[in-house]
């Protein structure tokens, strides 16, 4: 069943939550609605949570309301030790067309634009800093901040039909903030080609560039994404969280020596964890 084409929720997901945009924590409570900006599905059996952008008529733009709703969810997920992996996906034909240019154009004072992009930057950094690995499941076009969201995730699986771009330059706008995440995933010359031309790239190119991990058929996208999510979730939760944190921190080290000092301390600490001791003992005593 293609989940991007239906409103009825798959039975294999559990504790279904639908999120209305609000600043109150009550927005995380259960609801029977299925037409809100963000849907949340908690699979408690496999410890995988799915957030779904659900504004297909507007190509799942990252409006101010969507950013607020998604930030609220990320903050809640970060504090939940029972969640091992987060999947981000969308309904409709577009993963996300990025910012809502109509919203910006209508209320676009410099102060408002700065505040909006600070809000978006906070969201992208929250994805990166989330304790749990985040997997993007991309069924359609991902442009500008939509492409930035894919690049901010730890892993990404896309349908063969999906395309990616940072095409603000086509309307006279260099995608400066999406360039931050993009340039940390792909080679500088490939990133600059995308940024300066506004050209879209295919899923096959996105794999070659390093923007996504795998391109699959539309029919198998859900299954491939969930298989990856469940595989990661089956590993030691402690080791996965430690690993994500240290991976990005060592990348920020200017000196190779500093990177090795940091990772040496972390791997030694990892060895001392009870789960690790138990799993190694089981392995060596085979």
Coordinates of C-alpha atoms in Angstrom, one line a residue:
X1 CA 0.0 0.0 0.0
X2 CA 1.4 3.4 -1.0
X3 CA 1.1 5.5 2.1
X4 CA 1.6 8.7 0.2
X5 CA -1.7 8.2 -1.6
X6 CA -4.1 7.5 1.2
X7 CA -5.6 9.0 4.3
X8 CA -6.3 5.7 6.0
X9 CA -3.5 4.9 8.3
X10 CA -1.6 1.6 8.0
X11 CA -2.5 -1.0 10.7
X12 CA 1.1 -1.9 11.4
X13 CA 1.6 1.6 12.9
X14 CA 0.7 2.0 16.6
X15 CA -0.2 4.9 18.9
X16 CA -1.2 7.2 16.1
X17 CA -1.0 10.9 16.8
X18 CA -2.1 13.7 14.6
X19 CA -0.6 17.1 15.3
X20 CA -2.4 20.4 15.1
X21 CA -0.2 23.5 15.0
X22 CA -0.2 25.0 18.5
X23 CA 2.3 26.2 21.0
X24 CA 0.9 24.0 23.7
X25 CA 2.2 20.6 24.7
X26 CA -1.4 19.4 24.4
X27 CA -0.8 19.2 20.6
X28 CA 1.0 15.9 21.2
X29 CA -2.2 14.2 22.3
X30 CA -4.1 11.6 20.2
X31 CA -6.7 12.8 17.7
X32 CA -8.8 11.1 15.0
X33 CA -8.3 13.9 12.4
X34 CA -6.3 13.1 9.3
X35 CA -5.9 16.4 7.6
X36 CA -3.4 18.3 9.8
X37 CA 0.0 19.7 8.9
X38 CA 2.0 17.0 10.6
X39 CA 1.1 13.4 11.3
X40 CA 2.9 11.4 13.9
X41 CA 2.9 7.6 14.1
X42 CA 4.6 5.7 16.9
X43 CA 5.5 2.1 16.2
X44 CA 6.1 0.9 19.8
X45 CA 6.9 -2.6 18.7
X46 CA 9.9 -1.6 16.6
X47 CA 10.7 1.7 18.4
X48 CA 10.3 3.7 15.2
X49 CA 8.4 7.0 15.0
X50 CA 7.3 8.6 11.7
X51 CA 6.6 12.2 11.1
X52 CA 4.6 13.0 7.9
X53 CA 4.4 16.4 6.3
X54 CA 0.7 16.6 5.3
X55 CA 0.0 19.6 3.2
X56 CA 0.1 18.1 -0.3
X57 CA -2.0 20.8 -2.0
X58 CA 0.8 23.3 -1.1
X59 CA 3.6 20.8 -1.9
X60 CA 4.4 20.4 1.8
X61 CA 6.0 23.8 2.1
X62 CA 7.8 24.5 5.3
X63 CA 5.6 27.4 6.4
X64 CA 6.1 29.0 9.8
X65 CA 3.2 26.9 11.1
X66 CA 4.8 23.7 9.8
X67 CA 8.1 24.6 11.3
X68 CA 6.5 25.3 14.7
X69 CA 4.6 22.0 14.6
X70 CA 7.6 20.0 13.6
X71 CA 9.9 21.6 16.1
X72 CA 7.4 20.7 18.9
X73 CA 7.5 17.1 17.7
X74 CA 11.3 16.9 17.5
X75 CA 11.7 18.3 21.0
X76 CA 9.3 15.6 22.3
X77 CA 11.0 12.8 20.4
X78 CA 14.4 13.9 21.6
X79 CA 13.3 13.5 25.2
X80 CA 11.8 10.0 24.6
X81 CA 14.2 7.2 25.3
X82 CA 11.8 4.6 23.9
X83 CA 12.1 5.9 20.4
X84 CA 15.2 4.5 18.5
X85 CA 14.7 5.9 15.0
X86 CA 12.8 8.7 13.4
X87 CA 11.5 8.6 9.8
X88 CA 10.4 11.9 8.0
X89 CA 8.2 11.5 5.0
X90 CA 5.4 13.4 3.1
X91 CA 2.0 12.9 1.5
X92 CA 1.3 13.8 -2.1
X93 CA 3.6 14.3 -5.0
X94 CA 6.2 16.5 -3.4
X95 CA 8.4 15.8 -0.4
X96 CA 8.7 19.5 0.2
X97 CA 9.0 22.6 -2.0
X98 CA 10.8 24.5 0.7
X99 CA 9.7 27.8 2.2
X100 CA 6.3 29.3 1.5
X101 CA 7.3 32.2 -0.8
X102 CA 3.8 33.6 -0.7
X103 CA 4.0 33.8 3.0
X104 CA 7.3 35.5 2.9
X105 CA 6.2 37.9 0.2
X106 CA 3.1 38.9 2.1
X107 CA 4.8 39.4 5.5
X108 CA 8.4 39.9 4.4
X109 CA 10.0 42.6 6.5
X110 CA 13.6 42.0 7.1
X111 CA 13.0 41.2 10.8
X112 CA 10.3 38.7 9.9
X113 CA 12.4 37.0 7.3
X114 CA 15.4 36.8 9.7
X115 CA 13.1 35.3 12.4
X116 CA 11.6 32.7 9.9
X117 CA 15.0 31.5 8.7
X118 CA 16.3 31.4 12.3
X119 CA 13.3 29.2 13.0
X120 CA 14.1 26.9 10.1
X121 CA 17.8 26.8 11.0
X122 CA 16.9 25.7 14.5
X123 CA 14.7 22.9 13.1
X124 CA 17.5 21.7 10.8
X125 CA 20.0 21.7 13.7
X126 CA 17.5 19.9 15.8
X127 CA 17.3 17.1 13.2
X128 CA 21.1 16.9 13.2
X129 CA 21.4 17.0 17.0
X130 CA 18.5 14.6 17.7
X131 CA 19.8 11.7 19.7
X132 CA 18.0 9.2 17.4
X133 CA 19.1 8.6 13.8
X134 CA 16.7 10.4 11.3
X135 CA 15.8 8.8 8.0
X136 CA 14.3 10.8 5.1
X137 CA 11.8 8.9 2.9
X138 CA 11.5 10.9 -0.3
X139 CA 8.7 10.1 -2.7
X140 CA 8.8 13.3 -4.8
X141 CA 10.5 16.6 -5.5
X142 CA 12.6 18.1 -2.7
X143 CA 13.7 21.7 -3.4
X144 CA 15.3 24.5 -1.5
X145 CA 14.6 24.0 2.3
X146 CA 13.0 20.7 1.3
X147 CA 16.3 19.5 -0.1
X148 CA 18.0 21.0 3.0
X149 CA 15.7 18.8 5.2
X150 CA 16.8 15.7 3.3
X151 CA 20.5 16.7 3.6
X152 CA 20.0 17.3 7.4
X153 CA 18.8 13.8 8.0
X154 CA 21.4 11.1 8.8
X155 CA 20.1 8.7 6.1
X156 CA 17.8 9.1 3.1
X157 CA 16.0 6.7 0.8
X158 CA 14.2 8.0 -2.2
X159 CA 11.9 6.8 -5.0
X160 CA 13.5 6.7 -8.4
X161 CA 11.0 9.4 -9.5
X162 CA 12.2 11.9 -6.8
X163 CA 14.2 14.9 -7.7
X164 CA 16.3 17.3 -5.7
X165 CA 17.3 20.9 -6.1
X166 CA 18.2 24.2 -4.5
X167 CA 16.6 26.3 -7.2
X168 CA 16.1 29.7 -5.5
X169 CA 18.5 31.2 -8.0
X170 CA 15.7 30.8 -10.6
X171 CA 13.8 33.6 -8.8
X172 CA 16.9 35.6 -7.9
X173 CA 17.5 34.1 -4.5
X174 CA 20.7 32.2 -3.7
X175 CA 19.8 29.3 -1.3
X176 CA 22.3 30.4 1.3
X177 CA 20.8 28.4 4.3
X178 CA 20.1 25.2 2.3
X179 CA 23.7 25.4 1.2
X180 CA 24.9 24.8 4.7
X181 CA 23.4 21.3 4.9
X182 CA 24.0 20.5 1.2
X183 CA 27.7 21.4 1.3
X184 CA 28.1 19.0 4.3
X185 CA 26.8 16.1 2.2
X186 CA 28.1 16.6 -1.4
X187 CA 31.3 17.8 -2.9
X188 CA 31.7 21.6 -3.2
X189 CA 31.7 21.7 -7.0
X190 CA 28.5 19.5 -7.2
X191 CA 26.9 21.7 -4.5
X192 CA 27.8 24.9 -6.3
X193 CA 26.6 23.6 -9.6
X194 CA 23.2 22.9 -8.0
X195 CA 23.1 26.3 -6.2
X196 CA 24.3 28.4 -9.2
X197 CA 22.2 26.7 -11.9
X198 CA 19.0 25.8 -10.0
X199 CA 19.1 22.5 -11.9
X200 CA 17.3 19.5 -10.4
X201 CA 19.1 16.2 -10.0
X202 CA 17.7 12.8 -10.2
X203 CA 17.7 10.2 -7.4
X204 CA 20.4 8.3 -9.3
X205 CA 22.5 11.5 -9.3
X206 CA 21.7 12.2 -5.6
X207 CA 23.1 8.7 -4.7
X208 CA 26.3 9.4 -6.7
X209 CA 26.6 12.9 -5.1
X210 CA 26.1 11.4 -1.6
X211 CA 22.9 13.3 -0.9
X212 CA 20.9 10.1 -0.4
X213 CA 21.8 6.5 0.4
X214 CA 19.6 4.6 -1.9
X215 CA 17.1 5.0 -4.8
X216 CA 14.3 2.5 -5.0
X217 CA 11.0 2.0 -6.9
X218 CA 8.1 4.0 -5.7
X219 CA 6.3 0.7 -4.9
X220 CA 9.0 -0.4 -2.5
X221 CA 9.9 3.0 -0.9
X222 CA 7.9 2.4 2.2
X223 CA 9.1 -1.1 2.7
X224 CA 12.8 -0.2 2.0
X225 CA 12.6 2.8 4.4
X226 CA 11.0 0.7 7.2
X227 CA 13.4 -2.1 6.7
X228 CA 16.3 0.3 7.2
X229 CA 14.6 1.9 10.2
X230 CA 13.9 -1.4 11.9
X231 CA 17.5 -2.6 11.2
X232 CA 19.0 0.5 12.9
X233 CA 16.4 0.3 15.7
X234 CA 17.4 -3.3 16.4
X235 CA 20.9 -2.3 17.4
X236 CA 22.0 -1.1 20.8
X237 CA 20.1 2.1 21.6
X238 CA 23.0 3.3 23.7
X239 CA 25.6 2.6 21.0
X240 CA 23.5 4.2 18.2
X241 CA 23.0 7.4 20.2
X242 CA 26.6 7.6 21.3
X243 CA 27.7 6.9 17.7
X244 CA 25.6 9.6 16.1
X245 CA 26.8 12.2 18.6
X246 CA 30.5 11.4 18.3
X247 CA 30.3 11.0 14.5
X248 CA 29.3 14.6 14.0
X249 CA 31.5 16.0 16.8
X250 CA 34.6 14.4 15.4
X251 CA 33.8 16.0 12.0
X252 CA 34.0 19.4 13.7
X253 CA 37.5 18.8 15.0
X254 CA 40.0 20.8 13.0
X255 CA 42.9 18.6 14.1
X256 CA 43.1 14.9 13.4
X257 CA 44.7 14.3 16.8
X258 CA 41.7 16.0 18.5
X259 CA 39.3 13.8 16.5
X260 CA 41.1 10.6 17.6
X261 CA 41.3 11.8 21.3
X262 CA 37.6 12.4 21.3
X263 CA 36.7 9.1 19.7
X264 CA 39.1 7.1 21.8
X265 CA 37.4 8.4 24.9
X266 CA 34.0 7.6 23.5
X267 CA 34.8 4.1 22.4
X268 CA 36.4 3.3 25.8
X269 CA 33.3 4.5 27.5
X270 CA 31.2 2.4 25.1
X271 CA 33.1 -0.7 26.1
X272 CA 32.1 -0.1 29.8
X273 CA 28.4 0.0 29.1
X274 CA 26.5 -3.0 30.5
X275 CA 24.7 -3.8 27.2
X276 CA 28.0 -3.7 25.3
X277 CA 29.7 -5.9 27.9
X278 CA 26.9 -8.4 27.7
X279 CA 26.8 -8.5 23.9
X280 CA 30.6 -8.8 23.6
X281 CA 30.7 -11.6 26.2
X282 CA 28.0 -13.5 24.2
X283 CA 30.0 -13.0 21.0
X284 CA 33.4 -14.2 22.4
X285 CA 31.8 -17.1 24.2
X286 CA 30.2 -18.6 21.1

